[in-house]
PDB file of C-alpha atoms in Angstrom:
ATOM      1  CA  MET V 259     -35.890 127.688-154.680  1.00 38.00           C
ATOM      2  CA  GLU V 260     -35.752 131.442-154.131  1.00 56.00           C
ATOM      3  CA  ARG V 261     -32.373 133.088-154.267  1.00 56.00           C
ATOM      4  CA  PHE V 262     -33.148 135.287-151.262  1.00 61.00           C
ATOM      5  CA  GLU V 263     -35.466 134.708-148.363  1.00 69.00           C
ATOM      6  CA  THR V 264     -37.456 137.953-148.332  1.00 76.00           C
ATOM      7  CA  GLU V 265     -40.023 137.649-145.524  1.00 82.00           C
ATOM      8  CA  SER V 266     -37.470 138.407-142.808  1.00 84.00           C
ATOM      9  CA  LEU V 267     -36.520 141.692-144.533  1.00 83.00           C
ATOM     10  CA  ALA V 268     -39.416 143.247-142.594  1.00 88.00           C
ATOM     11  CA  LEU V 269     -37.297 142.745-139.446  1.00 92.00           C
ATOM     12  CA  MET V 270     -34.575 145.295-138.631  1.00 91.00           C
ATOM     13  CA  PRO V 271     -32.224 146.025-135.737  1.00 93.00           C
ATOM     14  CA  GLY V 272     -33.891 148.446-133.322  1.00 93.00           C
ATOM     15  CA  GLN V 273     -37.408 147.222-134.148  1.00 94.00           C
ATOM     16  CA  LYS V 274     -39.665 146.440-131.197  1.00 95.00           C
ATOM     17  CA  VAL V 275     -41.401 143.046-131.306  1.00 97.00           C
ATOM     18  CA  GLN V 276     -43.347 140.651-129.102  1.00 97.00           C
ATOM     19  CA  ALA V 277     -41.758 137.278-128.446  1.00 97.00           C
ATOM     20  CA  LYS V 278     -43.052 134.001-127.020  1.00 97.00           C
ATOM     21  CA  ILE V 279     -40.642 132.007-124.853  1.00 97.00           C
ATOM     22  CA  LEU V 280     -40.283 128.463-126.261  1.00 97.00           C
ATOM     23  CA  SER V 281     -37.529 126.953-124.090  1.00 96.00           C
ATOM     24  CA  HIS V 282     -34.780 127.654-121.579  1.00 94.00           C
ATOM     25  CA  GLN V 283     -31.116 127.005-122.367  1.00 93.00           C
ATOM     26  CA  PRO V 284     -28.100 127.328-120.017  1.00 88.00           C
ATOM     27  CA  TRP V 285     -27.223 130.720-121.587  1.00 89.00           C
ATOM     28  CA  GLY V 286     -30.697 132.136-122.251  1.00 92.00           C
ATOM     29  CA  VAL V 287     -33.978 131.422-124.003  1.00 96.00           C
ATOM     30  CA  ILE V 288     -35.199 130.313-127.425  1.00 96.00           C
ATOM     31  CA  VAL V 289     -38.161 132.358-128.612  1.00 97.00           C
ATOM     32  CA  GLU V 290     -40.372 132.993-131.598  1.00 96.00           C
ATOM     33  CA  ILE V 291     -41.318 136.441-132.811  1.00 97.00           C
ATOM     34  CA  ILE V 292     -45.092 136.861-132.791  1.00 96.00           C
ATOM     35  CA  GLY V 293     -46.270 137.342-136.377  1.00 94.00           C
ATOM     36  CA  TYR V 294     -43.161 135.695-137.865  1.00 93.00           C
ATOM     37  CA  GLU V 295     -43.614 132.146-136.560  1.00 90.00           C
ATOM     38  CA  ASN V 296     -43.596 130.444-139.966  1.00 85.00           C
ATOM     39  CA  ILE V 297     -40.602 131.944-141.779  1.00 84.00           C
ATOM     40  CA  GLY V 298     -37.823 129.779-140.381  1.00 83.00           C
ATOM     41  CA  LEU V 299     -36.116 132.113-137.941  1.00 88.00           C
ATOM     42  CA  SER V 300     -33.641 131.101-135.260  1.00 92.00           C
ATOM     43  CA  VAL V 301     -34.443 133.567-132.448  1.00 94.00           C
ATOM     44  CA  SER V 302     -32.841 133.834-129.024  1.00 95.00           C
ATOM     45  CA  ILE V 303     -32.280 136.077-126.032  1.00 95.00           C
ATOM     46  CA  ASP V 304     -28.839 135.698-124.422  1.00 94.00           C
ATOM     47  CA  MET V 305     -29.783 136.234-120.789  1.00 91.00           C
ATOM     48  CA  ILE V 306     -26.218 135.784-119.510  1.00 86.00           C
ATOM     49  CA  GLN V 307     -24.873 138.452-121.876  1.00 89.00           C
ATOM     50  CA  GLN V 308     -27.696 140.840-120.951  1.00 89.00           C
ATOM     51  CA  PHE V 309     -28.032 140.397-117.200  1.00 86.00           C
ATOM     52  CA  SER V 310     -24.994 138.567-115.789  1.00 78.00           C
ATOM     53  CA  ARG V 311     -22.815 140.449-113.338  1.00 77.00           C
ATOM     54  CA  PRO V 312     -19.794 139.061-111.482  1.00 73.00           C
ATOM     55  CA  THR V 313     -21.682 139.329-108.165  1.00 77.00           C
ATOM     56  CA  LEU V 314     -24.918 137.750-109.412  1.00 78.00           C
ATOM     57  CA  PRO V 315     -25.166 134.043-108.496  1.00 83.00           C
ATOM     58  CA  TYR V 316     -26.274 131.776-111.364  1.00 80.00           C
ATOM     59  CA  ASP V 317     -29.504 130.739-109.574  1.00 84.00           C
ATOM     60  CA  GLU V 318     -30.498 134.428-109.293  1.00 85.00           C
ATOM     61  CA  LEU V 319     -29.751 134.871-113.007  1.00 82.00           C
ATOM     62  CA  LEU V 320     -31.965 131.865-113.795  1.00 84.00           C
ATOM     63  CA  ALA V 321     -34.778 133.524-111.840  1.00 87.00           C
ATOM     64  CA  LEU V 322     -34.676 136.350-114.423  1.00 88.00           C
ATOM     65  CA  PHE V 323     -35.500 133.936-117.274  1.00 92.00           C
ATOM     66  CA  PRO V 324     -39.087 134.532-118.459  1.00 95.00           C
ATOM     67  CA  PRO V 325     -41.302 131.454-118.005  1.00 96.00           C
ATOM     68  CA  VAL V 326     -41.772 129.108-120.971  1.00 97.00           C
ATOM     69  CA  GLY V 327     -44.977 130.046-122.801  1.00 97.00           C
ATOM     70  CA  SER V 328     -44.940 133.664-121.661  1.00 97.00           C
ATOM     71  CA  ARG V 329     -44.836 136.674-123.991  1.00 98.00           C
ATOM     72  CA  VAL V 330     -42.325 139.471-123.591  1.00 97.00           C
ATOM     73  CA  ASP V 331     -41.640 142.799-125.220  1.00 97.00           C
ATOM     74  CA  ALA V 332     -38.278 142.777-126.981  1.00 97.00           C
ATOM     75  CA  VAL V 333     -36.177 144.734-129.440  1.00 97.00           C
ATOM     76  CA  ILE V 334     -34.150 143.264-132.297  1.00 96.00           C
ATOM     77  CA  GLU V 335     -30.490 143.639-131.408  1.00 94.00           C
ATOM     78  CA  GLN V 336     -28.887 141.757-134.313  1.00 93.00           C
ATOM     79  CA  ILE V 337     -30.045 139.901-137.400  1.00 92.00           C
ATOM     80  CA  SER V 338     -28.005 137.670-139.693  1.00 88.00           C
ATOM     81  CA  ARG V 339     -29.232 136.523-143.076  1.00 85.00           C
ATOM     82  CA  LEU V 340     -25.873 135.197-144.267  1.00 82.00           C
ATOM     83  CA  THR V 341     -26.990 131.560-144.230  1.00 81.00           C
ATOM     84  CA  PRO V 342     -30.331 129.909-143.432  1.00 82.00           C
ATOM     85  CA  PRO V 343     -31.990 129.962-141.062  1.00 86.00           C
ATOM     86  CA  VAL V 344     -32.106 133.709-140.468  1.00 88.00           C
ATOM     87  CA  SER V 345     -30.657 134.277-137.001  1.00 92.00           C
ATOM     88  CA  VAL V 346     -32.127 136.965-134.742  1.00 95.00           C
ATOM     89  CA  ARG V 347     -30.821 138.083-131.347  1.00 96.00           C
ATOM     90  CA  LEU V 348     -33.291 139.977-129.175  1.00 97.00           C
ATOM     91  CA  SER V 349     -32.838 142.155-126.121  1.00 96.00           C
ATOM     92  CA  ILE V 350     -35.293 142.528-123.262  1.00 96.00           C
ATOM     93  CA  ARG V 351     -33.184 144.969-121.236  1.00 94.00           C
ATOM     94  CA  PRO V 352     -35.431 147.840-120.117  1.00 93.00           C
ATOM     95  CA  ALA V 353     -32.920 150.442-121.388  1.00 92.00           C
ATOM     96  CA  ASP V 354     -32.784 148.757-124.828  1.00 94.00           C
ATOM     97  CA  LEU V 355     -36.576 148.667-125.040  1.00 94.00           C
ATOM     98  CA  GLU V 356     -36.557 152.417-124.429  1.00 91.00           C
ATOM     99  CA  SER V 357     -33.756 153.174-126.916  1.00 90.00           C
ATOM    100  CA  LEU V 358     -31.336 150.593-128.350  1.00 93.00           C
ATOM    101  CA  THR V 359     -27.770 151.826-128.687  1.00 93.00           C
ATOM    102  CA  TRP V 360     -25.357 149.981-130.967  1.00 93.00           C
ATOM    103  CA  ARG V 361     -22.028 150.692-132.706  1.00 95.00           C
ATOM    104  CA  CYS V 362     -21.701 152.114-136.209  1.00 96.00           C
ATOM    105  CA  ASP V 363     -20.068 149.563-138.499  1.00 95.00           C
ATOM    106  CA  PHE V 364     -18.032 152.344-140.162  1.00 96.00           C
ATOM    107  CA  CYS V 365     -16.696 154.530-137.323  1.00 97.00           C
ATOM    108  CA  GLY V 366     -17.417 152.368-134.269  1.00 97.00           C
ATOM    109  CA  GLY V 367     -19.176 155.219-132.488  1.00 97.00           C
ATOM    110  CA  PRO V 368     -22.420 154.738-130.568  1.00 95.00           C
ATOM    111  CA  ILE V 369     -25.618 154.988-132.567  1.00 95.00           C
ATOM    112  CA  THR V 370     -29.274 154.920-131.559  1.00 93.00           C
ATOM    113  CA  LEU V 371     -31.490 152.491-133.466  1.00 91.00           C
ATOM    114  CA  GLY V 372     -35.200 153.138-133.660  1.00 79.00           C
ATOM    115  CA  PRO V 373     -37.340 156.253-133.426  1.00 74.00           C
ATOM    116  CA  GLY V 374     -35.351 159.423-132.845  1.00 75.00           C
ATOM    117  CA  GLY V 375     -32.075 157.737-133.717  1.00 80.00           C
ATOM    118  CA  ASP V 376     -29.719 158.563-136.549  1.00 85.00           C
ATOM    119  CA  ALA V 377     -29.098 155.009-137.751  1.00 92.00           C
ATOM    120  CA  LEU V 378     -29.388 153.569-141.216  1.00 92.00           C
ATOM    121  CA  VAL V 379     -29.689 149.813-141.608  1.00 91.00           C
ATOM    122  CA  LEU V 380     -28.230 148.480-144.861  1.00 90.00           C
ATOM    123  CA  ASP V 381     -28.685 144.964-146.183  1.00 86.00           C
ATOM    124  CA  SER V 382     -25.985 144.105-148.686  1.00 85.00           C
ATOM    125  CA  ARG V 383     -26.398 141.237-151.136  1.00 81.00           C
ATOM    126  CA  SER V 384     -24.119 139.707-153.718  1.00 78.00           C
ATOM    127  CA  ASN V 385     -24.938 139.162-157.377  1.00 78.00           C
ATOM    128  CA  ASP V 386     -23.265 135.751-157.067  1.00 78.00           C
ATOM    129  CA  GLY V 387     -25.627 133.963-154.707  1.00 75.00           C
ATOM    130  CA  PRO V 388     -27.964 133.945-151.739  1.00 76.00           C
ATOM    131  CA  GLY V 389     -27.494 135.504-148.346  1.00 77.00           C
ATOM    132  CA  SER V 390     -27.152 139.056-147.135  1.00 81.00           C
ATOM    133  CA  HIS V 391     -25.266 141.011-144.524  1.00 83.00           C
ATOM    134  CA  THR V 392     -26.687 143.767-142.308  1.00 88.00           C
ATOM    135  CA  ILE V 393     -24.659 146.917-141.709  1.00 91.00           C
ATOM    136  CA  VAL V 394     -25.651 149.608-139.198  1.00 94.00           C
ATOM    137  CA  SER V 395     -24.377 153.100-139.948  1.00 95.00           C
ATOM    138  CA  HIS V 396     -24.660 156.732-138.915  1.00 95.00           C
ATOM    139  CA  ARG V 397     -26.225 158.770-141.728  1.00 93.00           C
ATOM    140  CA  HIS V 398     -23.097 160.915-141.974  1.00 94.00           C
ATOM    141  CA  CYS V 399     -20.782 157.869-142.094  1.00 96.00           C
ATOM    142  CA  LEU V 400     -22.624 156.499-145.116  1.00 95.00           C
ATOM    143  CA  ALA V 401     -23.070 159.888-146.818  1.00 93.00           C
ATOM    144  CA  GLU V 402     -19.347 160.677-146.475  1.00 94.00           C
ATOM    145  CA  ARG V 403     -18.432 157.393-148.168  1.00 94.00           C
ATOM    146  CA  ILE V 404     -20.585 158.016-151.246  1.00 94.00           C
ATOM    147  CA  ARG V 405     -18.665 159.699-154.084  1.00 93.00           C
ATOM    148  CA  PRO V 406     -19.177 163.497-154.120  1.00 90.00           C
ATOM    149  CA  GLU V 407     -20.264 163.394-157.782  1.00 93.00           C
ATOM    150  CA  ASN V 408     -23.121 161.087-156.772  1.00 91.00           C
ATOM    151  CA  GLY V 409     -24.930 163.931-154.989  1.00 89.00           C
ATOM    152  CA  GLY V 410     -28.396 162.386-155.282  1.00 91.00           C
ATOM    153  CA  GLU V 411     -27.410 159.263-153.356  1.00 91.00           C
ATOM    154  CA  ARG V 412     -25.498 161.337-150.784  1.00 91.00           C
ATOM    155  CA  ALA V 413     -28.614 163.467-150.251  1.00 91.00           C
ATOM    156  CA  ARG V 414     -30.806 160.375-149.909  1.00 90.00           C
ATOM    157  CA  ALA V 415     -28.514 159.000-147.186  1.00 90.00           C
ATOM    158  CA  TRP V 416     -29.335 162.124-145.164  1.00 90.00           C
ATOM    159  CA  THR V 417     -33.104 161.955-145.728  1.00 88.00           C
ATOM    160  CA  VAL V 418     -34.215 158.330-146.200  1.00 87.00           C
ATOM    161  CA  GLY V 419     -36.892 157.417-143.678  1.00 82.00           C
ATOM    162  CA  LYS V 420     -37.375 160.959-142.428  1.00 79.00           C
ATOM    163  CA  LYS V 421     -40.880 162.435-142.547  1.00 71.00           C
ATOM    164  CA  GLY V 422     -41.435 164.767-145.457  1.00 60.00           C
ATOM    165  CA  ALA V 423     -38.384 163.491-147.366  1.00 57.00           C
ATOM    166  CA  ALA V 424     -38.790 163.937-151.112  1.00 56.00           C
ATOM    167  CA  PHE V 425     -37.172 161.440-153.444  1.00 50.00           C
ATOM    168  CA  SER V 426     -36.454 161.913-157.118  1.00 43.00           C
TER     169      SER V 426
END
């Protein structure tokens, strides 16, 4: 048995994906991410959390549920690899598909995930056993927390993933 499931590491918060609707639930839909059907993911879209308003009757909310078997564009909102199966929460809100905004796990401020954003996604793992935890951070929040004498790592926090970044 592998210590860490690694196939899902290709999935990150803010990433756009295609999803196939498998079933309806009272709170939302169960889906599979196209291209990742065989890696043991638990994937859902919480339709109540995304679209419910106090004035929206439940039957009108249900009408927003995509039909079973249909494909939808989505963006990864959250991912948890702490225990199997890997759990993924997707968003299909039009605004999120354009640019997903989340909260920095260090300062709590808003952060844009995806192209043009300033987010870093960190997966932390323990030496003691399986599982990992995903942390979303502003570049400056991570860089400020790295010891000043570790200048190379501080510099990398500012440049990782940016075009033309040189690493040594």
